[in-house]
XYZ file of C-alpha atoms in Angstrom:
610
model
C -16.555 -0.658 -19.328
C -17.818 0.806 -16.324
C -17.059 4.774 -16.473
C -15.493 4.750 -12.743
C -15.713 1.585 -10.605
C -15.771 1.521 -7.107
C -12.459 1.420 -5.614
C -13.135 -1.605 -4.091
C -14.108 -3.215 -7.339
C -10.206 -4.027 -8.335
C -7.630 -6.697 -8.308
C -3.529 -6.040 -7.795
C -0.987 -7.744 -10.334
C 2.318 -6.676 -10.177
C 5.745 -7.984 -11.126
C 7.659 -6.366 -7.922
C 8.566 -3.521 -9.583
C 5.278 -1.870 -10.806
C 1.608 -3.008 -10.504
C -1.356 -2.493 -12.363
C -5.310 -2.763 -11.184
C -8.010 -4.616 -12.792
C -11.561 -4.372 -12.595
C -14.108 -6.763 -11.728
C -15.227 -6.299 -15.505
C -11.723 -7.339 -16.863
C -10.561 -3.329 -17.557
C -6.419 -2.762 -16.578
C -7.801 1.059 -15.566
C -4.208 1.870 -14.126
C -0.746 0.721 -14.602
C 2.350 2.759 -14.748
C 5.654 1.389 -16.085
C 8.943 0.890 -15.182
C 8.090 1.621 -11.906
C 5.325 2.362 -9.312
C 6.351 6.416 -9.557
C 6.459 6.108 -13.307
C 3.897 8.675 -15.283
C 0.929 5.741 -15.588
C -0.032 4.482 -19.392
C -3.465 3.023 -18.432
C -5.220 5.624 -15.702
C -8.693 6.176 -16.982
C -9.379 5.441 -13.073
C -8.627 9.115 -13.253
C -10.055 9.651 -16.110
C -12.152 7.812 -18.343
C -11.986 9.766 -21.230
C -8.340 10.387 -21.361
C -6.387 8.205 -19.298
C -6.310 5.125 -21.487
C -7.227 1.146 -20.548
C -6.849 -2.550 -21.511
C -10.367 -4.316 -21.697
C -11.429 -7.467 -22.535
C -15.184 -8.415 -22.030
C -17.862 -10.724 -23.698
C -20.141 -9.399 -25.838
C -23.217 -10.930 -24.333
C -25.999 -9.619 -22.245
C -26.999 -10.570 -18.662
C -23.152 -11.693 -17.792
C -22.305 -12.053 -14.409
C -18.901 -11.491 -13.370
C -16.946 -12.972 -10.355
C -13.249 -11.990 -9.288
C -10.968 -14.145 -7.286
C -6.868 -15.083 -7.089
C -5.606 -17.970 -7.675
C -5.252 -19.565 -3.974
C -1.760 -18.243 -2.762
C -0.695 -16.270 -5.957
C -1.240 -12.592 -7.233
C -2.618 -13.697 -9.889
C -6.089 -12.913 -10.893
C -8.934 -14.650 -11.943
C -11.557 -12.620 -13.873
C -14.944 -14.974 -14.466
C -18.150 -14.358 -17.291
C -20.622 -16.350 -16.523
C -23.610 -16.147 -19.078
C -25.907 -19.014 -19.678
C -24.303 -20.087 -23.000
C -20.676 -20.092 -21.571
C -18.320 -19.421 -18.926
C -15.220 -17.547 -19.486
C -12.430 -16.140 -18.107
C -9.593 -13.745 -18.147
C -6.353 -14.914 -16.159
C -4.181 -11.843 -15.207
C -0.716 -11.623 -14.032
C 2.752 -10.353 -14.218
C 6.122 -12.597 -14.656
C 8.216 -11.348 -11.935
C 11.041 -8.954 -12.834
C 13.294 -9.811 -10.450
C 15.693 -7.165 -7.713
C 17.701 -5.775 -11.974
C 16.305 -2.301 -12.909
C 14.405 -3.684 -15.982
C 12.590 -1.124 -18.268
C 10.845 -4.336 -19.628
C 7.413 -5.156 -17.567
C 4.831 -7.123 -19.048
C 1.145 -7.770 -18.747
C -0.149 -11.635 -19.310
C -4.222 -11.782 -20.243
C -4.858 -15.433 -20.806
C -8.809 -15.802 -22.418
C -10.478 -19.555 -22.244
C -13.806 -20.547 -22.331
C -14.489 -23.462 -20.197
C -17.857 -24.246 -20.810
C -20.060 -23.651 -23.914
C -18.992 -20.879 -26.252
C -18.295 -17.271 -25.547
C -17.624 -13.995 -27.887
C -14.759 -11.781 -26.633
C -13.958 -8.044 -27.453
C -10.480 -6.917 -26.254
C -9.386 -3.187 -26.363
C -5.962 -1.735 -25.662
C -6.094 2.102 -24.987
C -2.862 3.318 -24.438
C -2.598 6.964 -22.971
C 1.161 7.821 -22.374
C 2.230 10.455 -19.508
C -0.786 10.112 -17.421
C -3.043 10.770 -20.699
C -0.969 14.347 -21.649
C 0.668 12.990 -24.688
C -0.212 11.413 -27.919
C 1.290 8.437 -28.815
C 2.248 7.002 -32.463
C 1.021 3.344 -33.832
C 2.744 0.747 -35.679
C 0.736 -2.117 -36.125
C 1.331 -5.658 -38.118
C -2.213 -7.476 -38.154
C 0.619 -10.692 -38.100
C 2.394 -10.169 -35.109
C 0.882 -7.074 -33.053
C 1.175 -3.455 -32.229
C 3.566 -0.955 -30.325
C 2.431 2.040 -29.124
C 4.937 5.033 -27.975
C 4.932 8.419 -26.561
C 6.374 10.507 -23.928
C 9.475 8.114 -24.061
C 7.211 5.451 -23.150
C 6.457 2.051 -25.159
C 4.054 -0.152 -25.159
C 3.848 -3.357 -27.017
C 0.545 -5.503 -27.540
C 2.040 -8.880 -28.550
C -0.248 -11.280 -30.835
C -0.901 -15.049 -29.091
C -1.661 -17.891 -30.526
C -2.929 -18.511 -34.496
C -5.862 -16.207 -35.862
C -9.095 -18.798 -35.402
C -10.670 -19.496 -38.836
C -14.442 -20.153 -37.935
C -17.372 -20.365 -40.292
C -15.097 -18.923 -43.263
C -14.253 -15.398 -41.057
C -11.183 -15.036 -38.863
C -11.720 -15.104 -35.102
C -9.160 -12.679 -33.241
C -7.792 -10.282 -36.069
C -6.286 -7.317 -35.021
C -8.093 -4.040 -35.714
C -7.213 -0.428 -35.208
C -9.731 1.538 -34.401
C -9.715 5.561 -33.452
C -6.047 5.054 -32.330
C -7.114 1.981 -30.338
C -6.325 -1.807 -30.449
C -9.530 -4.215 -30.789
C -9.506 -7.464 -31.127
C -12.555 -9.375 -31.363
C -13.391 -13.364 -31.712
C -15.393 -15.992 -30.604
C -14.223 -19.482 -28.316
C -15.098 -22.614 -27.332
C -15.137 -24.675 -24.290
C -11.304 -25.646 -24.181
C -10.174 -22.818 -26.691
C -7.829 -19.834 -25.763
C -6.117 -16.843 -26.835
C -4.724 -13.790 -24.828
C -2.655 -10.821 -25.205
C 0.855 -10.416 -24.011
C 1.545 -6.762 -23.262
C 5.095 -5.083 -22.817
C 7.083 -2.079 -22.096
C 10.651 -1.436 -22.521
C 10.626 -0.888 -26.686
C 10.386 -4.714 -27.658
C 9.443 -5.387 -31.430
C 5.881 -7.179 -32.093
C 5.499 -10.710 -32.318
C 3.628 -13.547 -32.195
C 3.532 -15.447 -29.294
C 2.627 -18.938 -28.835
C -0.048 -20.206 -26.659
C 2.150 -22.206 -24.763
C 4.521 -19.250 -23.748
C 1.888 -17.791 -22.201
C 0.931 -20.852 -20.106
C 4.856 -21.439 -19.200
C 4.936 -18.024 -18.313
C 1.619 -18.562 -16.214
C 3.122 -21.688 -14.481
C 6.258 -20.172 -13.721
C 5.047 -17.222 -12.210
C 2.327 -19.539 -10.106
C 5.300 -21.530 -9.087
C 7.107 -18.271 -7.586
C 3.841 -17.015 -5.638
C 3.414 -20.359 -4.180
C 6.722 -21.066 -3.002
C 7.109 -17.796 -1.474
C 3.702 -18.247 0.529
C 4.901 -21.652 1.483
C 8.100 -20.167 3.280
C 5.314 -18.594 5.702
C 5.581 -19.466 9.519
C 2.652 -17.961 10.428
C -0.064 -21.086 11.526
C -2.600 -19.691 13.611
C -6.478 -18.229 13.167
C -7.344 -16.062 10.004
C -4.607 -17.484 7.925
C -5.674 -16.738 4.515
C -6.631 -13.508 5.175
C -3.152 -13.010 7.119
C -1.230 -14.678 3.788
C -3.375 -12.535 1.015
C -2.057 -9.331 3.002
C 1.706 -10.610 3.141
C 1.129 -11.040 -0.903
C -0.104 -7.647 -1.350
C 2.770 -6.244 0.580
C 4.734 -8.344 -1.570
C 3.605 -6.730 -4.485
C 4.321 -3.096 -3.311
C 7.692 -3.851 -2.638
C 10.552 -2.554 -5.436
C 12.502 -5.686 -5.285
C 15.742 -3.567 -6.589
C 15.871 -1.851 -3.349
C 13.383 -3.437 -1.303
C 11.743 -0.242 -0.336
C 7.687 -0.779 -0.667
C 5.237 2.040 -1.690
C 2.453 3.149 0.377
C 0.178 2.249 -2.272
C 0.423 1.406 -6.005
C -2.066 4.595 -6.917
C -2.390 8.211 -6.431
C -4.890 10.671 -6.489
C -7.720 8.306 -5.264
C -10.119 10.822 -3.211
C -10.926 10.122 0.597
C -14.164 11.850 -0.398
C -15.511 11.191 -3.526
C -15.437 14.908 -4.822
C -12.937 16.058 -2.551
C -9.601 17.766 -2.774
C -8.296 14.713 -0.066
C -5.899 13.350 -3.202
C -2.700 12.259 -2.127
C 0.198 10.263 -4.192
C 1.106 7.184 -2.232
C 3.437 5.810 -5.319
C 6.593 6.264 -2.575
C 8.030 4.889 0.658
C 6.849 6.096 3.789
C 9.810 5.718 6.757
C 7.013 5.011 9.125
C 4.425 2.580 6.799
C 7.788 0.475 5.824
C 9.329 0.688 9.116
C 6.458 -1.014 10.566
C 6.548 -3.603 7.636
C 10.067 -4.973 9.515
C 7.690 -6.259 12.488
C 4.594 -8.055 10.242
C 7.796 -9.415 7.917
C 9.300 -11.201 10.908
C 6.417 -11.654 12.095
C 5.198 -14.261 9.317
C 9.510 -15.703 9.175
C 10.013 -13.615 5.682
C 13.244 -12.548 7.439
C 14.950 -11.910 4.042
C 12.622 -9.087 3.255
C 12.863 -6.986 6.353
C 16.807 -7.131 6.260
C 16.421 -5.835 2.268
C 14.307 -3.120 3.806
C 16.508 -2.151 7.238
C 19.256 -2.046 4.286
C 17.447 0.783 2.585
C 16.635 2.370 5.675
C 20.160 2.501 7.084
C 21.050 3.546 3.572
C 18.687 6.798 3.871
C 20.183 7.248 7.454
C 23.766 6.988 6.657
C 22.784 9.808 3.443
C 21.346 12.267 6.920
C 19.839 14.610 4.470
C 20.165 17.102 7.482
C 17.606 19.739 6.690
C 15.071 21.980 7.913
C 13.018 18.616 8.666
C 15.795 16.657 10.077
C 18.162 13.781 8.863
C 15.756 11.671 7.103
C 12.983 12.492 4.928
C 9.478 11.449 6.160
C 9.214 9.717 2.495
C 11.614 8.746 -0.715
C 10.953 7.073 -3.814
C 11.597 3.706 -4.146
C 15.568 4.545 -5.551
C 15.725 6.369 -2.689
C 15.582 9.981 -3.970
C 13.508 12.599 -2.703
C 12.681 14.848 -5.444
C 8.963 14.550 -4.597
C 7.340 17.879 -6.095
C 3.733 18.065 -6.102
C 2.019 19.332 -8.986
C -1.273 19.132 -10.369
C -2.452 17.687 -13.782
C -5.322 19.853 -14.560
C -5.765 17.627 -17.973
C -6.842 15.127 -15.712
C -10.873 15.030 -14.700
C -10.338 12.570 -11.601
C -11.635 10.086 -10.154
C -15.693 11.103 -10.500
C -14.392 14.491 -10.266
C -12.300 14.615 -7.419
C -9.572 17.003 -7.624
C -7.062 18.008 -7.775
C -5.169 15.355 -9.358
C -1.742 15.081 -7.978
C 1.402 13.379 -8.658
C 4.308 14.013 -5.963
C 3.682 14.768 -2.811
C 4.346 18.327 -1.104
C 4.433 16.766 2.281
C 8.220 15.465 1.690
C 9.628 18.653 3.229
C 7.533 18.812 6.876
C 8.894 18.070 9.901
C 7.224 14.451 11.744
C 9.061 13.525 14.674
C 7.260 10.119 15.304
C 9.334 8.918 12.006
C 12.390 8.353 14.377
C 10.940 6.485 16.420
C 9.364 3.789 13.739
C 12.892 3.577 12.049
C 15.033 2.889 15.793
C 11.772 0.392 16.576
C 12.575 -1.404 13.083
C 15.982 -1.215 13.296
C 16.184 -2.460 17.348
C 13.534 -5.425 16.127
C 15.980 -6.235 13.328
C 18.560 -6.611 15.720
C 17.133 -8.797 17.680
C 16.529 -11.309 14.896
C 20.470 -11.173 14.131
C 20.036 -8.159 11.709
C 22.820 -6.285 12.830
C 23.455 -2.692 11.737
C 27.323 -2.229 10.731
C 29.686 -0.022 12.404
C 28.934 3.250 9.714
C 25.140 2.891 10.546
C 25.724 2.686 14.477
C 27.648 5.967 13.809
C 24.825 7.776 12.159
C 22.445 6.378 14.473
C 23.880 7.590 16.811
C 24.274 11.145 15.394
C 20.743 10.953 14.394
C 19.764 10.281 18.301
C 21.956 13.148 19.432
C 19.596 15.515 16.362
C 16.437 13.753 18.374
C 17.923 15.388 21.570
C 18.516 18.418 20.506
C 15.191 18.882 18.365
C 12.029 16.463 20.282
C 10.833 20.392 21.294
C 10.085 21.488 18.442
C 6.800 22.161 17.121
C 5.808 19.782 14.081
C 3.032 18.594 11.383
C 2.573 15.153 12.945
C 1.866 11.665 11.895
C -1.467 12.317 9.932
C 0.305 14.904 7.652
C -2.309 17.743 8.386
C -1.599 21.218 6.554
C -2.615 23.168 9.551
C 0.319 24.652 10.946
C 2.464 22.908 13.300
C 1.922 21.532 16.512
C 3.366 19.804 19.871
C 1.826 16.402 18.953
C 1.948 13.642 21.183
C 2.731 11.343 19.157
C 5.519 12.978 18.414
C 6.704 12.882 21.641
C 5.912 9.388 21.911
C 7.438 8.008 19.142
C 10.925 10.401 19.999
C 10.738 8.539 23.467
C 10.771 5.222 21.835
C 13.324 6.353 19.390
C 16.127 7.221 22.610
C 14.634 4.154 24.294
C 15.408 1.514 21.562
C 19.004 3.767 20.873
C 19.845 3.257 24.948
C 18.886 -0.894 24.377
C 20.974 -1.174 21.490
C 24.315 0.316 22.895
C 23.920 -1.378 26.325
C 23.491 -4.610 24.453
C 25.930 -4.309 22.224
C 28.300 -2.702 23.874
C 28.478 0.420 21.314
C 29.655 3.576 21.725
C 27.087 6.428 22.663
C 26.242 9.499 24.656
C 23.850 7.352 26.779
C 23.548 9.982 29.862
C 22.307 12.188 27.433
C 19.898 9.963 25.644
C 18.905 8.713 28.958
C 17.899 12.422 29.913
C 16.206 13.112 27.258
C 14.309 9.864 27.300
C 13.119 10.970 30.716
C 11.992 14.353 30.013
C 9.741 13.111 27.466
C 8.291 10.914 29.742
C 7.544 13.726 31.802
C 5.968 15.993 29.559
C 3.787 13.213 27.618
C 2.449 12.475 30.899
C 1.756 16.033 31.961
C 1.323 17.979 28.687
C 0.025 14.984 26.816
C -2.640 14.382 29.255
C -6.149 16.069 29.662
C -7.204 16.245 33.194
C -10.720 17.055 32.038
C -11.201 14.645 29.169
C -8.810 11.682 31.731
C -7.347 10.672 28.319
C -4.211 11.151 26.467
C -5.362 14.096 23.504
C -3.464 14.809 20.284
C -1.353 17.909 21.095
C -0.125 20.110 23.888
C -3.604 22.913 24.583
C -6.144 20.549 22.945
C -8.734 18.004 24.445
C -8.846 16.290 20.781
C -8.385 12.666 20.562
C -6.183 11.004 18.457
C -6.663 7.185 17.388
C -2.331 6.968 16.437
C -2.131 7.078 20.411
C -3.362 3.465 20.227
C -0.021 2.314 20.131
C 1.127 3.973 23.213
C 0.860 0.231 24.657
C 2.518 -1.313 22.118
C 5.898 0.608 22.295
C 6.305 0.037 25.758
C 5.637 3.245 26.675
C 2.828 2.600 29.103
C 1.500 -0.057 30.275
C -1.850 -1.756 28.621
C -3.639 -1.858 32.483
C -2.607 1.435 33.871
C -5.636 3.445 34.503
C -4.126 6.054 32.534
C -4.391 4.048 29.567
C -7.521 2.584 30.164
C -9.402 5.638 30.598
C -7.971 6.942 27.135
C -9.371 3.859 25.410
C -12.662 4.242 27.085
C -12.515 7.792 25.988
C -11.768 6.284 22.567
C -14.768 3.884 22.430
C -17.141 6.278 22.892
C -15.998 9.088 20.384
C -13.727 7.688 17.554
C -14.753 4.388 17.527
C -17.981 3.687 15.039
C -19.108 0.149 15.698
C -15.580 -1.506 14.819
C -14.675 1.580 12.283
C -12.132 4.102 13.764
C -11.412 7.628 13.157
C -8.225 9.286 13.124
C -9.698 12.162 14.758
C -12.397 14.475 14.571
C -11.318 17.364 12.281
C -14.383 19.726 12.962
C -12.726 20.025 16.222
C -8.767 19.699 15.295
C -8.595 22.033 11.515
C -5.974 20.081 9.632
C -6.118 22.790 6.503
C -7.887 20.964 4.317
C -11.591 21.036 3.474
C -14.412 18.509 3.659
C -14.577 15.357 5.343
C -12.852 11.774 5.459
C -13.958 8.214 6.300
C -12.726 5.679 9.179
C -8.959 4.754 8.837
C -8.080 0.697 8.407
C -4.727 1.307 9.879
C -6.372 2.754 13.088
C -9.229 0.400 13.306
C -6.549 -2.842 13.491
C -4.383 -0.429 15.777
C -7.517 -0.481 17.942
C -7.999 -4.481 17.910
C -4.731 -4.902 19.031
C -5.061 -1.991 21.960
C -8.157 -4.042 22.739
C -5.938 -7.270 23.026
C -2.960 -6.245 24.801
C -5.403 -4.165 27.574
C -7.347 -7.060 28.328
C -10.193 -6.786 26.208
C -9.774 -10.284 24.131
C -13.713 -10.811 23.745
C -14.153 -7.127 22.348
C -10.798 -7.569 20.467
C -11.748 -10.831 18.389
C -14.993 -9.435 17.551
C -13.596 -6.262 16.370
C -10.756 -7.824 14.362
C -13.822 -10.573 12.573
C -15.995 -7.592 11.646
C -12.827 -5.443 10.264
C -12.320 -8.843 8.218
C -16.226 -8.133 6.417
C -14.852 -4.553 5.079
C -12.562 -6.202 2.712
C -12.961 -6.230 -1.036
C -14.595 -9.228 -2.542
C -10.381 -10.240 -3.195
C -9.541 -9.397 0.706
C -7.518 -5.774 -0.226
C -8.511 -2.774 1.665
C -7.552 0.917 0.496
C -7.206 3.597 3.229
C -10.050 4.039 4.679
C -13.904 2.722 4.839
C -17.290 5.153 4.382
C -20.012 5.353 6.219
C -21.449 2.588 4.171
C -18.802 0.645 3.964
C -17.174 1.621 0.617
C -13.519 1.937 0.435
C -12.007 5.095 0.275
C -8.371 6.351 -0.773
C -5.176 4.632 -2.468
C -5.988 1.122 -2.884
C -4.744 -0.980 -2.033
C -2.462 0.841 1.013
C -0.150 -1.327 2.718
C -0.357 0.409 6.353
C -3.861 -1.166 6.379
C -2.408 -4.664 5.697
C 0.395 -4.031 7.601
C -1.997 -3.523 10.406
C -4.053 -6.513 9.879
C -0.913 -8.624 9.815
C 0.513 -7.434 13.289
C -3.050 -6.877 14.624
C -3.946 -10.905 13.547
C -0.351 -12.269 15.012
C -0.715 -10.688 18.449
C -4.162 -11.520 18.883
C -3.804 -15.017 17.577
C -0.872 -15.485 20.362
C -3.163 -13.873 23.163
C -5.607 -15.926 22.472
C -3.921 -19.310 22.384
C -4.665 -22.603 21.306
């Protein structure tokens, strides 16, 4: 194996409750289990050494290797192509269903299909994100299970050991506290390993199970693409992003994680090493709009559930009624710490788990959960009469708190400032409260809200604005720009030909913008608190396509939106953001980004026309 793949070099599996990644060299180099949050049992993505893997490979020279799913299914297609054979690995997960399950489990169907082909198959196991040892049982007859930290992992045998020129093919070894497995096939031959967590007892598993567990889970993939409504331009592109948000949702809640990793470095060496394992109230709340958007209606009323939920809890702190993230149970006990055991990925650290940023105070978040919650409504998700009456108290906190000084959308560890985004997204957050009650005829200090609603109209336009630069900047004193204003169109706020606007997104083109590549800022000339550097951000870049659309720009829009399309993986995932040569960068794969892509490819496709 590889020591550290690119990022970009990596499939998604999951089960909708957890997710592993595999490499293009058919190495599971992360997976953590029962849930996304859970300490991982493969990571040597953050550590080859010590963080444990799953490998299977041929044991040939000059193979090439090709990756691709299954069309309209998360599951993954690894391919070893060598002139004496072709073979492949088939990955995937049988869905777990919306029970809290402790049992997950890992499918690796091996078949040659063409000539003859030796395999080697390793299973690693590293418990507690590689901290803790772990003890073996094995039984050469039916498999292994591996345990530690409270964990379990069990490598199931499939299919009869292969008797071939008197020695057996596929008999389990251990090996230096690893599984190997090693054997040769033939065109039409296959084998696999079945892995599981949850404490299950080894056994041998027939071929067959494996192949009605791969049917059954193809059957669920399909059927759920097929309840698409989305028809227009870029539609398998537009579908494999609705999968991968599919796969980052916790079906028990319906809350979906930023990303299924953490720790992945926005600059390879850097200390820009996040944990994205949670729910985001503004990445999910904008997952309500692409859901509708593509008719999966039952999926963004399982996610306005969990956000009313987390509104009707107000936490009521320091940073407001809601939290700016959760896990996916909804809790919030998000400490960050560092696991100095860990080496990271090609030395990046620090390696975190948890996130510190829990506890600041983001203003824009109330705004993405009202715009979520208004869109819901207008679909016929209606919010019952207990979450009108938090709503409601949460608008009056927006009143008495949009002043306030705050850490802003892109997280930065700075200090705080009077972002306009902020603002922005407090304006939309009264705006979309006012609709709701006039609609609906609910109760509500509307005078108020309406005030309020007005005075930050007033000071966007005056303190938000730079005179000098003739753009909208990032905070009240600065001339910075800030790519998250390229949704100031979107919520209404202004409109998409006012000269206003237009002069910010000319103002954009010429310093954020990188051919089709967009910066969130420039932090040489806004300190965020952190050190080094960062690369172009996906979310921005499709927030800029549809800017482009909505202000006119269709020509400039398209071409954008096609070229974003070449900075996809070979598998069409994108992590956070891109490098200057076009390597991806961050938690991979992140869901704002296909999030993004999804809303960016629906508007566009409707501007466009037939």
């Amino acid at each position: 194996m590889a020591e550290y793949p690119n990022i970009a070099d990596h499939g998604v599996i999951g089960d909708l409750q957890t997710a592993a990644l595999v490499s293009t060299d058919g190495t599971i180099d992360w997976f953590c289990a029962p849930r996304f949050d859970s300490p991982s049992i493969f990571g040597s993505l953050l550590d080859a050494g010590k963080g444990g893997f799953c490998s299977i490979r041929p044991i040939a020279d000059d193979v090439v290797t090709r990756q691709l799913y299954l069309p309209d299914t998360a599951i993954l297609v690894t391919r070893f192509m060598t002139e004496d054979g072709v073979g492949e690995v088939v990955d995937f997960m049988p869905i777990a269903g919306k029970s809290h399950t402790q049992r997950h489990r890992i499918a690796r169907l091996i078949r040659v299909v063409r000539g003859a082909m030796e395999f080697e198959a390793e299973v690693r196991p590293r418990f507690g994100y590689g901290q803790h040892p772990e003890s073996i049982e094995a039984s050469p007859e039916h498999g292994v299970v591996f345990a530690g930290a409270g964990q379990t992992l069990t490598v199931h045998r499939v299919g009869d050991v292969i008797q071939r020129d008197g020695a057996p093919a596929g008999h389990l070894e251990m090996v230096d506290g690893a599984l190997r497995v090693r054997g040769e096939l033939r065109a039409g031959e296959s084998t696999g390993l079945l892995l599981e967590t949850g404490g299950a007892a080894a056994s041998r598993v027939e071929t067959s199970e494996l192949d009605r567990m791969f049917r059954r889970t193809q059957r669920f993939w399909r059927e759920w693409v097929d309840r698409s409504t989305y028809r227009g331009r870029w539609r398998e592109m537009v579908s494999r992003s609705a999968i991968t948000l599919k796969l980052l949702t916790y079906a028990p809640s319906g809350a979906m994680v930023a990303a299924p990793t953490t720790a992945l470095p926005e600059q390879v060496g850097g200390e820009r090493n996040w944990d994205y394992r949670y729910t985001w109230i503004r990445d999910a709340s904008f997952s309500v709009s692409a859901l509708l958007g593509l008719g999966y209606v039952d999926e963004a009323e399982a996610f306005v559930g969990w956000l009313t939920d987390r509104v009707q809890e107000s936490v009521g702190d320091d940073s407001g009624p809601l939290k700016i993230m959760y896990r996916v149970d909804g809790t919030h006990d998000l400490d960050e710490t560092t696991l100095t055991g860990l080496s990271g990925y090609r030395d990046s650290r620090p390696v975190r788990i948890g996130n510190g940023a829990e506890d600041q105070l983001q203003l824009d978040i109330y705004g993405e959960a009202m715009d979520s919650i208004a869109e819901a409504d207008a679909h016929g998700l209606r919010l019952p009469h207990r979450g009108w009456s938090q709503v409601s108290r949460m608008l009056d906190w927006v009143c008495d708190n949009w002043q306030r000084d705050e850490e802003g959308v892109w997280e930065t560890r700075g200090g705080r400032q009077r972002f306009t985004f902020g603002r922005l997204m407090c304006w939309v957050a009264l705006d979309r409260g006012i609709r709701l009650a006039e609609s609906g005829g609910k109760p509500a200090d509307i005078v108020r809200w309406r005030a309020e609603r007005d005075a930050l109209y007033r000071e966007i336009m005056t303190a938000g604005w730079d005179d000098r630069r003739h753009a909208f900047v990032q905070h009240e004193g600065t001339d910075v720009l800030d790519a998250s204003l390229l949704v100031m169109p979107r919520t209404g706020f202004i409109s998409p030909r006012d000269p206003m606007w237009l002069s910010t997104l000319r103002a954009m083109d010429d310093e954020l913008v990188s051919d089709s590549l967009v910066y969130r800022y420039n932090p040489a000339a806004s300190p965020d608190g952190l050190r080094g550097s960062e690369g172009t951000f996906t979310l921005c870049s499709f927030w800029y396509v549809d800017a482009l659309a909505r202000s006119g720009r269709l020509e400039d829009a398209r071409l954008t939106f096609e070229k974003m399309l070449t900075y996809a993986n070979h598998l069409g995932l994108y992590a956070e953001e891109i490098g200057l040569t076009g390597e991806q960068l961050g938690n991979f794969p992140q869901a704002f980004s296909h999030l993004a892509l999804i809303n960016a490819a629906v508007n566009l496709d409707r501007m466009l026309g037939k």
